CSV table of C-alpha atoms in Angstrom, one decimal:
chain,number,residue,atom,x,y,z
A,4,UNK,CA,5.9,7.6,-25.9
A,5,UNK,CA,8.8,4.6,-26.4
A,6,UNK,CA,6.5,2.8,-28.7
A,7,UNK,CA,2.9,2.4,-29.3
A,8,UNK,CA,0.2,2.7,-27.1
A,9,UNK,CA,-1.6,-0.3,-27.7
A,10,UNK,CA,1.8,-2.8,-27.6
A,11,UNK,CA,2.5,-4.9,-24.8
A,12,UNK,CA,6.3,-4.7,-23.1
A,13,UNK,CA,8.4,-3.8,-20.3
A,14,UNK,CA,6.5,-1.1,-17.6
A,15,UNK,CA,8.0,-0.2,-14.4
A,16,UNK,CA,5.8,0.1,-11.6
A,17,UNK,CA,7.0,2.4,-8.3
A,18,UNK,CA,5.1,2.9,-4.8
A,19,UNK,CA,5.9,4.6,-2.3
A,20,UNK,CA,3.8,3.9,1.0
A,21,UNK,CA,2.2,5.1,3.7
A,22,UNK,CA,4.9,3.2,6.1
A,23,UNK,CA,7.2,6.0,4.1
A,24,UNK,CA,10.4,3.5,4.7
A,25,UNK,CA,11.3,3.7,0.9
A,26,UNK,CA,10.4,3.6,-2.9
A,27,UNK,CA,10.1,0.4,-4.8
A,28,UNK,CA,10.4,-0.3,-8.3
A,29,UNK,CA,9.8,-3.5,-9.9
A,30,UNK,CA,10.1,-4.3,-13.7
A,31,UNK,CA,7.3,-6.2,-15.3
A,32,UNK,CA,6.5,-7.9,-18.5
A,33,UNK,CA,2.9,-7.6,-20.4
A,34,UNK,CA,1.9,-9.8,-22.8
A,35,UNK,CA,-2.1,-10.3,-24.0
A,36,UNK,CA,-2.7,-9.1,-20.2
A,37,UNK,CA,-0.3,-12.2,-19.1
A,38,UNK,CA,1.9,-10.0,-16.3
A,39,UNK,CA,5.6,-11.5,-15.2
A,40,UNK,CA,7.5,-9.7,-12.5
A,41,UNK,CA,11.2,-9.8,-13.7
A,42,UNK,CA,13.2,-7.8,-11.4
A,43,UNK,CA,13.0,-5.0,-8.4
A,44,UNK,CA,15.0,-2.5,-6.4
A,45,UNK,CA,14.4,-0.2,-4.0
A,46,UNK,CA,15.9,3.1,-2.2
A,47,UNK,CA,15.4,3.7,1.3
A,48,UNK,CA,15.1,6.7,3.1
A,49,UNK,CA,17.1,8.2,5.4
A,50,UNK,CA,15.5,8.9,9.0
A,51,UNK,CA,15.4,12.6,8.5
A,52,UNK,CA,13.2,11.6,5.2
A,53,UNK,CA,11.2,9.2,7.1
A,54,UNK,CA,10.1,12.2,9.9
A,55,UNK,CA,9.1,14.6,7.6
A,56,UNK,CA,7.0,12.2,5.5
A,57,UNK,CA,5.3,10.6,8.7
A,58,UNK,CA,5.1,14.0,10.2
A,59,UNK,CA,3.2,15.4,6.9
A,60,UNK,CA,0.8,12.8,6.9
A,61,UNK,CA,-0.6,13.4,9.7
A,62,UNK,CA,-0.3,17.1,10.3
A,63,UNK,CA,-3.5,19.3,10.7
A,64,UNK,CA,-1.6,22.0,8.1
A,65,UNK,CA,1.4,21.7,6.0
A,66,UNK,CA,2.9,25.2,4.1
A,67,UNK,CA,2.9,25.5,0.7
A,68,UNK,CA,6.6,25.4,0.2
A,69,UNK,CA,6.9,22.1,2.2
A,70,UNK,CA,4.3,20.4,0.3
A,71,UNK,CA,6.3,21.4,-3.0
A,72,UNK,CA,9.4,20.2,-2.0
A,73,UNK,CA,8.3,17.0,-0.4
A,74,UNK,CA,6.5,16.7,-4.2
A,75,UNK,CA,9.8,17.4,-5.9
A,76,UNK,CA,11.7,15.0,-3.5
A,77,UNK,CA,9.6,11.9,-4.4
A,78,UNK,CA,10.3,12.7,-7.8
A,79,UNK,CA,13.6,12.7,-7.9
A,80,UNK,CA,13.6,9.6,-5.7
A,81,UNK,CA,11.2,7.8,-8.6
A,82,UNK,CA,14.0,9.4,-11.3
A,83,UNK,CA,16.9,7.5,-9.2
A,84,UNK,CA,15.2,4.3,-8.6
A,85,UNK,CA,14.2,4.0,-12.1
A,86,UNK,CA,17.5,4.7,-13.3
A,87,UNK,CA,18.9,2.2,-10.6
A,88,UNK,CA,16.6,-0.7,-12.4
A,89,UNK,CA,17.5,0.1,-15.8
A,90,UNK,CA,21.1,-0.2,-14.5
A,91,UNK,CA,21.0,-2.9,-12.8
A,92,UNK,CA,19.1,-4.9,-16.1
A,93,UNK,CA,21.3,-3.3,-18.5
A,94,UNK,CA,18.1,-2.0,-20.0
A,95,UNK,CA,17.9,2.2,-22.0
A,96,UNK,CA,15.2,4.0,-21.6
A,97,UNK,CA,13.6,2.9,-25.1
A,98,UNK,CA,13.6,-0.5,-23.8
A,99,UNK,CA,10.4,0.4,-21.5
A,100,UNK,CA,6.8,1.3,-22.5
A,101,UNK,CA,5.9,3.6,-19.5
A,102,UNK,CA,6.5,4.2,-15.6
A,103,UNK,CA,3.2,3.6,-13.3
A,104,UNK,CA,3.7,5.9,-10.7
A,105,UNK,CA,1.4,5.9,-7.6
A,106,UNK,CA,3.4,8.5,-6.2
A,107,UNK,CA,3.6,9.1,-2.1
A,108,UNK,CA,0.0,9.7,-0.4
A,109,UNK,CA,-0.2,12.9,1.4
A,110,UNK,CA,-3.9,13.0,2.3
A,111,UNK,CA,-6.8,10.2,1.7
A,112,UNK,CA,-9.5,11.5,3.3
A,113,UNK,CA,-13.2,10.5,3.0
A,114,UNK,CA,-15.0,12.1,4.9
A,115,UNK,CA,-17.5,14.6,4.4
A,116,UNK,CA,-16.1,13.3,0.7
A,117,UNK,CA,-13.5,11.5,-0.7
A,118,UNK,CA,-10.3,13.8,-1.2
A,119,UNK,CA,-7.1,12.2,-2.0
A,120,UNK,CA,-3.6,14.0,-3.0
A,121,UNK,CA,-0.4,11.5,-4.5
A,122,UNK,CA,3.1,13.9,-4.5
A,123,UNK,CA,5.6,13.1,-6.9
A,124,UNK,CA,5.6,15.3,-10.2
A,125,UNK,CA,5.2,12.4,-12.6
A,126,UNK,CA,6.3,15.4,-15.4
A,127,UNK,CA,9.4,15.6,-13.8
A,128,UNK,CA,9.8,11.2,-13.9
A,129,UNK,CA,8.8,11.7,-17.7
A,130,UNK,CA,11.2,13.9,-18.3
A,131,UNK,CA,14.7,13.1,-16.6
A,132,UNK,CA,14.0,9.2,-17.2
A,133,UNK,CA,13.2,9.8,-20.7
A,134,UNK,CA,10.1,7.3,-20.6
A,135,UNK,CA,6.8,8.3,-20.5
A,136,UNK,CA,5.0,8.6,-16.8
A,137,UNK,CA,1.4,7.4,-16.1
A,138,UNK,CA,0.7,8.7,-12.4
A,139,UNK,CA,-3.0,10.0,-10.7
A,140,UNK,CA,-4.5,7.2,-10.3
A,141,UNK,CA,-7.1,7.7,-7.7
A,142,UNK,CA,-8.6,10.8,-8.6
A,143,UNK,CA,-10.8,10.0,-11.8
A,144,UNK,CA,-12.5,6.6,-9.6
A,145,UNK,CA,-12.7,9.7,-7.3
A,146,UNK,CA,-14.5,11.7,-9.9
A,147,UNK,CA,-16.9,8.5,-10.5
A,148,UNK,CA,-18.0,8.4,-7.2
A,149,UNK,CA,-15.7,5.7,-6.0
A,150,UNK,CA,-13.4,6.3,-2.8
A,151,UNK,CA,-9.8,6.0,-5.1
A,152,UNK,CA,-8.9,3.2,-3.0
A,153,UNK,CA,-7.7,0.1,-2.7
A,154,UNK,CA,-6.5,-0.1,-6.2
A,155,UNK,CA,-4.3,-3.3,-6.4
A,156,UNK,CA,-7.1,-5.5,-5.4
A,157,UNK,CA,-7.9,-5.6,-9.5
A,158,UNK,CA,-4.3,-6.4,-10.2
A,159,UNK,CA,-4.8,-9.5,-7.5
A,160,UNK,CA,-7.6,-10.8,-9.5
A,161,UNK,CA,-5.5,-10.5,-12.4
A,162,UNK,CA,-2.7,-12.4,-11.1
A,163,UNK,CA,-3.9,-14.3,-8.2
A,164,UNK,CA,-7.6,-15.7,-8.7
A,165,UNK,CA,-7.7,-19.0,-8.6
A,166,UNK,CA,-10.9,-21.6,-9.4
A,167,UNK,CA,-9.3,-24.1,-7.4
A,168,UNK,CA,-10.2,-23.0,-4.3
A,169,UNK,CA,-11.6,-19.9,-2.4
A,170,UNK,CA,-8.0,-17.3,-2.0
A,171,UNK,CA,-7.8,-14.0,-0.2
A,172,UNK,CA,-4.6,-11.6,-0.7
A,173,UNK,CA,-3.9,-9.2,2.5
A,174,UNK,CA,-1.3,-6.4,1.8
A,175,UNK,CA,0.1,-5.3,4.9
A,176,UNK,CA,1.8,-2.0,4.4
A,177,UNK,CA,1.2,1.5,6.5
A,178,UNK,CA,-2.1,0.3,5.9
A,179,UNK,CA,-3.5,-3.1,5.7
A,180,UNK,CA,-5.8,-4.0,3.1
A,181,UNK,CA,-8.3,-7.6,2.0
A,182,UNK,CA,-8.9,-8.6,-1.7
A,183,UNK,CA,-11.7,-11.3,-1.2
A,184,UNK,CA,-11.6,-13.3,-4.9
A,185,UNK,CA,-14.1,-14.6,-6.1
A,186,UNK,CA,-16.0,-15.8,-9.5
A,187,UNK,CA,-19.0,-13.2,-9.2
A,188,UNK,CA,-17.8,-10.3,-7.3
A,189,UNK,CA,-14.1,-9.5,-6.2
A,190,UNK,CA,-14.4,-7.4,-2.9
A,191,UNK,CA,-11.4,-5.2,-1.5
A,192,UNK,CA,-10.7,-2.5,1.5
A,193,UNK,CA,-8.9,-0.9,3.4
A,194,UNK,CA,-9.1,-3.2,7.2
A,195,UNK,CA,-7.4,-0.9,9.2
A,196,UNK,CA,-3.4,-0.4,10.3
A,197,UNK,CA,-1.2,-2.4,9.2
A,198,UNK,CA,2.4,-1.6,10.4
A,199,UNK,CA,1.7,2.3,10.4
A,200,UNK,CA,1.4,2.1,14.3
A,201,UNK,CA,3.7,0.1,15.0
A,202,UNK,CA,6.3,1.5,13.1
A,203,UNK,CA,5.8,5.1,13.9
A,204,UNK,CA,6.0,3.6,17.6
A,205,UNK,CA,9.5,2.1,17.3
A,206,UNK,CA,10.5,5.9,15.8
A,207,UNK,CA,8.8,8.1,17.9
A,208,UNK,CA,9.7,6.3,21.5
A,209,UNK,CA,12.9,3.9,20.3
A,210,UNK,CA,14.5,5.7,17.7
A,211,UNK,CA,14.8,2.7,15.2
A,212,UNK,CA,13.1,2.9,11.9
A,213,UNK,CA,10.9,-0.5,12.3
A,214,UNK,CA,10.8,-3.8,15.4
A,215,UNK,CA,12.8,-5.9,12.6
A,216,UNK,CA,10.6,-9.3,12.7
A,217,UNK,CA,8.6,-8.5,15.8
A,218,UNK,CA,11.4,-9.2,17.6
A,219,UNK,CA,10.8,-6.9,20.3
A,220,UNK,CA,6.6,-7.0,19.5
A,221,UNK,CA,6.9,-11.1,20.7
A,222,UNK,CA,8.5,-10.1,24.4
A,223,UNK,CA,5.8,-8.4,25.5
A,224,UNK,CA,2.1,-9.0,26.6
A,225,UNK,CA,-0.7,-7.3,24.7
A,226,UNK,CA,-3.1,-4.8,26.8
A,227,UNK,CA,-6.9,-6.3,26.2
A,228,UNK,CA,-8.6,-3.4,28.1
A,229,UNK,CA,-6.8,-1.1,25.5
A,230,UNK,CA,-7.8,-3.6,22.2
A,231,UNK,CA,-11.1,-3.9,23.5
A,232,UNK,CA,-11.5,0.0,23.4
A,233,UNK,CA,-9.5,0.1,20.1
A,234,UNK,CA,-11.6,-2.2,17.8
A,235,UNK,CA,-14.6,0.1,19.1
A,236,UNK,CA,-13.5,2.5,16.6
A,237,UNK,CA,-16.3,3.5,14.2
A,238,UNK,CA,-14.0,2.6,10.8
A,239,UNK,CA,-14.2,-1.4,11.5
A,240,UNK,CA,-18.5,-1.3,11.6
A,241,UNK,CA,-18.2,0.6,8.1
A,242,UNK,CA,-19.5,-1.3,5.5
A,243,UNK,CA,-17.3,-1.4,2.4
A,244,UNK,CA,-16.4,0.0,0.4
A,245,UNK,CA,-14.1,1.8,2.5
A,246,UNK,CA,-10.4,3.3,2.7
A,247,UNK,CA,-8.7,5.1,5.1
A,248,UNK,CA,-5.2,6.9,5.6
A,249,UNK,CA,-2.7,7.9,8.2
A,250,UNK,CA,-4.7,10.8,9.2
A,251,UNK,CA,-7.3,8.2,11.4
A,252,UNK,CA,-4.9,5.7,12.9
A,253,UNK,CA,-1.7,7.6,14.3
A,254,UNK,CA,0.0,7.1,17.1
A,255,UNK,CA,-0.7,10.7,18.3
A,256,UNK,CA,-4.3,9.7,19.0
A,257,UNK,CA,-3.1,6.5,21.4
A,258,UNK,CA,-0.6,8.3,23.0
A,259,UNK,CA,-1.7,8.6,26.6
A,260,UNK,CA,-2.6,4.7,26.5
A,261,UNK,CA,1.3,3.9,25.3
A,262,UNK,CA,2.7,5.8,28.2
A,263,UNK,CA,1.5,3.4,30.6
A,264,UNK,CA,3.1,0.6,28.8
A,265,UNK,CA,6.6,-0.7,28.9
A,266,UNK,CA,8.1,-0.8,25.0
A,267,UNK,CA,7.8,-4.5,24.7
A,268,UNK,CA,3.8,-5.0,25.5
A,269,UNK,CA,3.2,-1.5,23.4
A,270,UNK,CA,4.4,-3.6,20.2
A,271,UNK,CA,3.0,-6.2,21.2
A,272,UNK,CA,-0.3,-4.4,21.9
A,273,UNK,CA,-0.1,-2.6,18.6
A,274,UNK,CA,0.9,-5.6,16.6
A,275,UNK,CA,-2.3,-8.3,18.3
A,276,UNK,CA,-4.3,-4.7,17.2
A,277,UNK,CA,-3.3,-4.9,13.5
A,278,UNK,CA,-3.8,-8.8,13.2
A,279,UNK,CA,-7.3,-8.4,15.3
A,280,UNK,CA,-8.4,-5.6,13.2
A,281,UNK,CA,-7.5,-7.9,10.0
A,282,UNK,CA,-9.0,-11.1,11.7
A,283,UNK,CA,-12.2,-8.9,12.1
A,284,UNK,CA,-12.5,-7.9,8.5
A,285,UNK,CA,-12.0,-11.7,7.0
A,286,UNK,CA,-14.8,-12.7,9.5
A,287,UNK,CA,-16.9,-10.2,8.3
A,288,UNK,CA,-16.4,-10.1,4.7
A,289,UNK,CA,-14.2,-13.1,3.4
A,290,UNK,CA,-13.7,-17.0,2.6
A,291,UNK,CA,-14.6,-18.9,6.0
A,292,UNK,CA,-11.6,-20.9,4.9
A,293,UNK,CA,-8.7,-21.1,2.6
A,294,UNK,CA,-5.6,-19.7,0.7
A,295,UNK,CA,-4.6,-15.7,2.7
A,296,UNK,CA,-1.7,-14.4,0.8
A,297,UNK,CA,-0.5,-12.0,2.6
A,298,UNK,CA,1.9,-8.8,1.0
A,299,UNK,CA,3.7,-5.8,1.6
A,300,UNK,CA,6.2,-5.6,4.6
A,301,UNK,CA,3.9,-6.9,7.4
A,302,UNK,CA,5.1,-10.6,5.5
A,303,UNK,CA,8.0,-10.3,6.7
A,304,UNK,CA,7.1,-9.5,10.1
A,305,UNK,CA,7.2,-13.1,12.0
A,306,UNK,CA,5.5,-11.7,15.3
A,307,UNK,CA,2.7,-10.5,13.3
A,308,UNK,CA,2.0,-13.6,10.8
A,309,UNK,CA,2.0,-15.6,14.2
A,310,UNK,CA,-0.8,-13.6,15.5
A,311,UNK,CA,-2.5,-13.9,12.3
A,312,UNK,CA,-2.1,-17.8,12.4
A,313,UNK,CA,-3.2,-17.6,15.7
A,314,UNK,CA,-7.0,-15.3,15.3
A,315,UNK,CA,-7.4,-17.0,12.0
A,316,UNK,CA,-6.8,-20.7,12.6
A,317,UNK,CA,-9.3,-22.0,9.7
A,318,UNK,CA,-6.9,-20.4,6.6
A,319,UNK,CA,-4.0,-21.4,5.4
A,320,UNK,CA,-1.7,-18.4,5.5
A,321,UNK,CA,1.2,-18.0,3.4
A,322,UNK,CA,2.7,-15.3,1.0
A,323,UNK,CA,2.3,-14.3,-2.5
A,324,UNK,CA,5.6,-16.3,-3.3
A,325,UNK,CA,3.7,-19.3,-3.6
A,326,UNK,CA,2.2,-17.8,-6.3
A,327,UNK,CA,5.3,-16.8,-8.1
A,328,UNK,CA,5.6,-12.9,-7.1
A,329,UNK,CA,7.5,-11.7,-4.2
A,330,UNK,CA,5.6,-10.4,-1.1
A,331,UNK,CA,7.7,-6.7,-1.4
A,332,UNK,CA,6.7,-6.3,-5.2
A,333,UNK,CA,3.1,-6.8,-5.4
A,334,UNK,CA,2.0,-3.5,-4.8
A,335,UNK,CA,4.5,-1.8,-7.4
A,336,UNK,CA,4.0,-4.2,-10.0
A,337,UNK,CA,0.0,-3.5,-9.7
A,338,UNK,CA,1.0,0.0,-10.9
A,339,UNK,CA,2.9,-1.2,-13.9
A,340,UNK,CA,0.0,-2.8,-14.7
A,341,UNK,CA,-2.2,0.0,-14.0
A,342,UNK,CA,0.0,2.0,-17.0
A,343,UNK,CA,-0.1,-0.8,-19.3
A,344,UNK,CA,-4.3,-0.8,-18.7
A,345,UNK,CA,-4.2,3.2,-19.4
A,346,UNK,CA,-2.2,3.0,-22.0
A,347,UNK,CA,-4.2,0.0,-23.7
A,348,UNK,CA,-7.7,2.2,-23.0
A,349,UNK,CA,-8.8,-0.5,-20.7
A,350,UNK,CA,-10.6,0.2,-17.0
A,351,UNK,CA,-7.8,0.0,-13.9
A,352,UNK,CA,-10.5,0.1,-10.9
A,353,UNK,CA,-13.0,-2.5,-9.8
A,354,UNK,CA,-16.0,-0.8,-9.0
A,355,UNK,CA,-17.3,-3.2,-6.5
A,356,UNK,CA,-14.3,-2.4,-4.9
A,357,UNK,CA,-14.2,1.4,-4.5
A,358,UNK,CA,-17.7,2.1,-4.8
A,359,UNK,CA,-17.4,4.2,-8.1
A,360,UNK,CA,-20.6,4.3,-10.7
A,361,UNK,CA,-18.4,1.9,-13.2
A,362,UNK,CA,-15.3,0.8,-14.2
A,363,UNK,CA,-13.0,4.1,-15.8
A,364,UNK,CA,-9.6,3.9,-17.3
A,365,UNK,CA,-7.4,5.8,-14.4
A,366,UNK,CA,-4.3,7.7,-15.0
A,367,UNK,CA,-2.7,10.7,-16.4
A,368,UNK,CA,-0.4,10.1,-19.3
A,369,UNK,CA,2.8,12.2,-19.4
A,370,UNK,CA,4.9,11.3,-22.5
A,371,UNK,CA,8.2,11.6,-22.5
C-alpha cells in the first residue's frame, strides 16, 4: 500500500455498468469520513465491446476462454482510465491511497440463491497502476446472507441525507435503483430497468449505441396493453430487499411485443416502462413527497425525467448536482469510498439494505 491503512487521502473509484457503454473513474477526497469528488474521466467502448458485453450478460452459457478475456479486458480498461485521471491531475501513483474497483457484472442472480460474479482482475489494476486495488465487493454481504446489492445506497446516506426534509436518490443506470433516507432506517433496491432496455433496443434494431435524450423515445406513443402486461412481472410484488440483473429484463424476452411497434412508440413504450416501474417502487416504499435525486445516465435522458415528473407529480425531481456531485460520478465515487471503508476496517453494506445478518467490511485488498 501507498501509505497507511488507516490515513485518509486521494481513492479512485471505477464502475463499469450494466448499460456496458464505458468505464468511469472519478477522483475523491477522504477526510474524517467527509468525501469531496474532485475530478472524473471516462473511456468509452467501442460498439464491438459494447456487443459482446451485452451479449454475455445475458447469455444462457459463456466459454471459459471468453469469460477470461472479457475479465482481462475490463482490466486493462480500469489500468487506462486510471492512468488517464492521474494524467489528466498531474497526480503519481504514490499520490493515491487505493483504487475501488466494482469491476463489470457478469451474473447477479438470486434466485434459488444469491450468486453474483464482478470481471476485472483487480491484481492485474494493482499491479500495472502501481496503487493498491480494493475490488469484490458483493460477495462477503453475499456470504452474510445479504443479496450483494445495491451497494451505493450507504454511500448516499453518507453524502446525501439530509434532516431538512425527507430525500430519495434514484440511480438510473442499466438498472435502476431507490435509496429511501431516512433517520431510522435507510432502505435501498434494485426497482427494475432503467436504460438496459432501452438502450439494448436502439442497438439491437437501430444500430446506435443509446436514443441521445429521448429524442426519438418522445415521438412516439407508449403501448398500455403491453405496460399493463409488463408491470405484471413477479420482481415489482417482491418485497425488498431485492436486486436484480440483466439476466431478468432483456430485450430478448419482449421481442415478439417490439415487432409490432414502429421504433418511435417501442422507446417510448420502454422508456414510460422504466419511469412506471420506478414510480411504482416510490409509491410503495418511499417519501410521499419531497427531494428525488436522480443519478447515473438515465439524468441525462430528458424524455425519461419528463415521464418521471409526470407519474410522480408530488416530488420535486432534480439531480445529485444540487447536492454538489455530478449525476455521472455518483456511482464510482461510492466505490472510492467503499476502499477507503475497507481499508479503515469499517462496514461498506447497509444491512437493511441487502438483507445480510449485519453490517461486514466488504472488499478484497490487493496491494500494490
Amino acid at each position: 500500500m501507498n501509505r497507511s491503512a488507516s490515513q485518509d487521502g486521494l481513492y479512485i473509484g471505477l464502475m463499469s455498468g450494466t448499460s456496458a457503454d464505458g468505464i468511469d473513474a472519478v477522483l475523491i477526497e477522504v477526510q474524517q469520513n467527509r468525501i469531496q469528488t474532485q475530478a472524473q474521466c471516462s473511456i468509452d467502448y467501442s460498439a464491438d465491446e459494447k456487443r459482446q458485453l451485452r451479449e454475455a450478460a445475458i447469455a444462457d452459457a459463456l466459454a471459459v476462454d471468453e469469460i477470461l478475456a472479457l475479465d482481462r479486458f475490463i482490466a486493462r480498461r480500469s489500468v487506462a482510465v486510471v492512468q488517464q485521471l492521474l494524467a489528466q491531475q498531474q497526480l503519481a501513483a504514490t499520490d493515491i491511497v487505493a483504487v475501488g474497483s466494482h469491476g463489470h457484472t457478469l451474473r447477479h442472480l438470486t434466485t434459488p440463491e444469491v450468486k453474483t460474479w464482478q470481471i476485472g482482475d483487480p491484481a492485474w489494476i494493482a499491479e500495472h497502476t502501481g496503487i493498491c486495488c480494493v475490488a469484490d465487493f458483493r460477495r462477503r454481504d453475499v456470504a452474510a446472507g445479504g443479496q450483494g446489492a445495491p451497494l451505493v445506497p450507504a454511500f448516499h446516506q453518507q453524502v446525501f441525507a439530509s434532516a431538512d426534509q425527507p430525500c430519495m436518490v434514484l440511480n438510473i443506470g442499466g438498472i435502476a435503483n431507490l435509496t429511501v433516507l431516512a433517520d431510522s432506517r435507510t432502505i435501498g433496491f434494485d426497482c427494475g430497468p432503467g436504460n438496459a432496455l432501452m438502450d439494448e433496443y436502439c442497438q439491437v434494431y437501430l444500430q446506435q449505441g443509446y436514443d441521445a435524450n429521448g429524442q426519438l423515445a418522445s415521438q412516439g406513443n407508449a403501448c398500455e396493453d403491453l405496460l399493463e402486461r409488463w408491470l405484471q412481472h413477479p420482481y415489482f410484488s417482491q418485497l425488498p430487499p431485492k436486486s436484480t440483473g440483466r439476466e431478468l429484463f432483456t430485450l430478448k424476452r419482449l421481442h415478439d411485443d417490439m415487432a409490432r411497434l414502429n421504433p418511435a412508440d417501442s422507446l417510448a413504450t420502454l422508456s414510460e416502462f422504466t419511469a412506471r416501474s420506478i414510480a411504482r417502487a416510490v409509491q410503495d416504499y418511499g417519501h410521499a413527497a419531497g427531494e428525488l435525486l436522480v443519478c447515473g445516465g438515465g439524468a441525462f435522458n430528458g424524455d425519461l425525467m419528463q415521464r418521471l415528473s409526470r407519474v410522480l407529480p408530488a416530488h420535486q425531481l432534480g439531480t445529485t448536482a444540487s447536492r454538489g456531485i455530478h449525476p455521472q460520478w455518483v456511482e464510482a465515487a461510492a466505490f472510492g469510498w467503499l476502499a477507503s471503508r475497507t481499508l479503515m476496517n469499517l462496514s461498506g453494506n447497509l444491512a437493511t439494505v441487502t438483507g445480510a445478518r449485519g453490517e461486514r467490511i466488504l472488499g478484497a485488498i490487493y496491494p500494490a
